[in-house]
Amino acid sequence: MKKPFFVTKIDKTKMPESNRIILGDLNGDGVLEMVLLQADSGIDDRYVPHQITCLTAVDVKGNILWQAGEPMKEIGGTGSDFPAQIYDIDGDGENEVICVMDKKFKVFEGKTGKLKKEYELPHEHAHDCIILANLSGADKPKNVVLKDRYNKMWAMNYDFSVMWTHDGNLGHFPYPYDINGDGYDEIMAGYDMLDRFGNVLWSVEQTEHADCIFVADMYGGDSASGGVQIVIGGGTTGVYDAKGNELCRYDGAVETQHVAIGKFRNDIDGLQIACLDRIVRGGPTARDAMFLLNNKAELVWKEDRKCVGWLTILETIQNWDDSGMDYILAFRRGGDIMPTIYDGSMNEVAVFPIDGYVLHAPIFDDKYEDVIIFNKEEIHIFSSVERDVNALPKKSPTAQPKRLYCATLYPGGEI
């Protein structure tokens, strides 16, 4: 195991309090900046979605670039998504920060925080999260999709008029992907696959709701299904082809809360599925456990966890080092387990010295991903290679990758 390099530390105590961060190149310098998110309190976020109260843009040196909104003394918790993304929504070549604030959908200039546009919401609860999709055949996603906590979704046109709505068991973060290659995104909305008009193409049978959705070529093209597959974690872990046929499933978990797909093992064909089983929710015996499946949804290993902790988040991290392998990043583990990068045999690749919420992205260059860990007081940045925030190379603007404009508490994605 190689110790990660400490890059820098940023003091948050003089900034408005925040408990969520999104990443993106705000000023076109080719280095990712951070937008610290503060959301409203006084709601039960199991049923009512958050809205943003304050945005604070910060660079990697800790300089505050701008602030929008009004900081609150009491801020919202982290039990659900915050409706904010960084994305070039107007196609001017520069990223904007888009969010729901003051019961309106707002577009802020990434460089300055200046309000560019604002729109009325289609419904008072249409702000659980923000999804960006290509429903109009454009050269990039330009349609905003909004939802309430679990039941209704609104697809918006460029002028923010409603294109269509959908009622169903939406899960947490519906995922857009051109699953059939027709030039338009379909949306996996919980257990329903929707076309660009909001029609249900097919549905899958699972219990509870979809906690996470991942799209991947699980078999390297060597499959009767062809193309890519959709992996959904919820009441079970199911793998489906592009037409909704179930290829395999794993029913050995109590609740599959997270799914992360990657090439974690060279001794197993195709891609592997790392998952998080939420075994006992809350209380003195609360615990979860990571486990790994092959592409047939067969169990490879499962963590034998002894300590208390049930809020783990796990994600795929690519390009952490030069191994050529994907790794499993796990954090918010509890039980004094620090954020850790694991290989496909659950060996520790990197253990970080502080606890907190974790982000990962290629902050400084396109070769390696870096790791950000933040808590109430500080932001720490780590890397597998040495970095110097005072000697950053000049670069062209960095386009926002899909993984970062699909920022969510319930990570899925594509690979």
PDB file of C-alpha atoms in Angstrom, residues 12 14-22 34-41 50-58 64-76 82-85 97-104 106 108 113:
ATOM      1  CA  LYS A  12     -13.743  26.378   5.819  1.00  0.00           C
ATOM      2  CA  LYS A  14     -14.552  31.584   7.613  1.00  0.00           C
ATOM      3  CA  MET A  15     -16.881  30.496   4.824  1.00  0.00           C
ATOM      4  CA  PRO A  16     -20.647  29.949   5.025  1.00  0.00           C
ATOM      5  CA  GLU A  17     -21.278  26.539   6.551  1.00  0.00           C
ATOM      6  CA  SER A  18     -21.786  23.782   3.995  1.00  0.00           C
ATOM      7  CA  ASN A  19     -21.988  20.003   3.877  1.00  0.00           C
ATOM      8  CA  ARG A  20     -21.924  19.254   0.148  1.00  0.00           C
ATOM      9  CA  ILE A  21     -19.510  20.251  -2.658  1.00  0.00           C
ATOM     10  CA  ILE A  22     -19.729  20.025  -6.434  1.00  0.00           C
ATOM     11  CA  MET A  34     -15.342  23.814  -5.863  1.00  0.00           C
ATOM     12  CA  VAL A  35     -18.830  25.134  -5.167  1.00  0.00           C
ATOM     13  CA  LEU A  36     -19.785  24.680  -1.527  1.00  0.00           C
ATOM     14  CA  LEU A  37     -23.500  24.023  -1.143  1.00  0.00           C
ATOM     15  CA  GLN A  38     -25.721  25.044   1.710  1.00  0.00           C
ATOM     16  CA  ALA A  39     -29.311  23.785   1.705  1.00  0.00           C
ATOM     17  CA  ASP A  40     -32.418  24.625   3.676  1.00  0.00           C
ATOM     18  CA  SER A  41     -33.286  23.174   7.070  1.00  0.00           C
ATOM     19  CA  HIS A  50     -34.108  20.452  -0.393  1.00  0.00           C
ATOM     20  CA  GLN A  51     -33.423  23.723  -2.121  1.00  0.00           C
ATOM     21  CA  ILE A  52     -30.166  25.673  -2.084  1.00  0.00           C
ATOM     22  CA  THR A  53     -29.796  28.664   0.227  1.00  0.00           C
ATOM     23  CA  CYS A  54     -26.171  29.636  -0.478  1.00  0.00           C
ATOM     24  CA  LEU A  55     -23.444  28.904  -3.058  1.00  0.00           C
ATOM     25  CA  THR A  56     -19.774  29.626  -2.336  1.00  0.00           C
ATOM     26  CA  ALA A  57     -17.236  29.187  -5.148  1.00  0.00           C
ATOM     27  CA  VAL A  58     -13.684  28.395  -4.015  1.00  0.00           C
ATOM     28  CA  ILE A  64     -13.378  32.613  -2.351  1.00  0.00           C
ATOM     29  CA  LEU A  65     -14.293  33.512  -5.930  1.00  0.00           C
ATOM     30  CA  TRP A  66     -17.907  34.527  -5.320  1.00  0.00           C
ATOM     31  CA  GLN A  67     -20.977  33.838  -3.244  1.00  0.00           C
ATOM     32  CA  ALA A  68     -24.659  33.736  -4.156  1.00  0.00           C
ATOM     33  CA  GLY A  69     -27.690  33.443  -1.912  1.00  0.00           C
ATOM     34  CA  GLU A  70     -28.082  34.129   1.780  1.00  0.00           C
ATOM     35  CA  PRO A  71     -26.140  31.995   4.295  1.00  0.00           C
ATOM     36  CA  MET A  72     -28.288  30.439   7.010  1.00  0.00           C
ATOM     37  CA  LYS A  73     -27.311  29.768  10.620  1.00  0.00           C
ATOM     38  CA  GLU A  74     -29.064  26.399  10.612  1.00  0.00           C
ATOM     39  CA  ILE A  75     -28.412  24.351   7.482  1.00  0.00           C
ATOM     40  CA  GLY A  76     -30.065  21.269   6.062  1.00  0.00           C
ATOM     41  CA  PHE A  82     -29.123  18.935  -3.153  1.00  0.00           C
ATOM     42  CA  PRO A  83     -30.522  20.411  -6.413  1.00  0.00           C
ATOM     43  CA  ALA A  84     -27.358  21.897  -7.937  1.00  0.00           C
ATOM     44  CA  GLN A  85     -25.006  21.057 -10.827  1.00  0.00           C
ATOM     45  CA  VAL A  97     -23.845  26.780 -11.787  1.00  0.00           C
ATOM     46  CA  ILE A  98     -27.491  25.760 -11.943  1.00  0.00           C
ATOM     47  CA  CYS A  99     -29.606  25.214  -8.862  1.00  0.00           C
ATOM     48  CA  VAL A 100     -33.008  25.600  -7.253  1.00  0.00           C
ATOM     49  CA  MET A 101     -32.979  28.561  -4.883  1.00  0.00           C
ATOM     50  CA  ASP A 102     -35.852  30.688  -3.524  1.00  0.00           C
ATOM     51  CA  LYS A 103     -38.337  28.306  -5.188  1.00  0.00           C
ATOM     52  CA  LYS A 104     -36.926  29.067  -8.650  1.00  0.00           C
ATOM     53  CA  LYS A 106     -31.571  29.678 -11.335  1.00  0.00           C
ATOM     54  CA  PHE A 108     -25.439  31.595 -12.327  1.00  0.00           C
ATOM     55  CA  GLY A 113     -21.697  34.112  -9.707  1.00  0.00           C
TER      56      GLY A 113
END
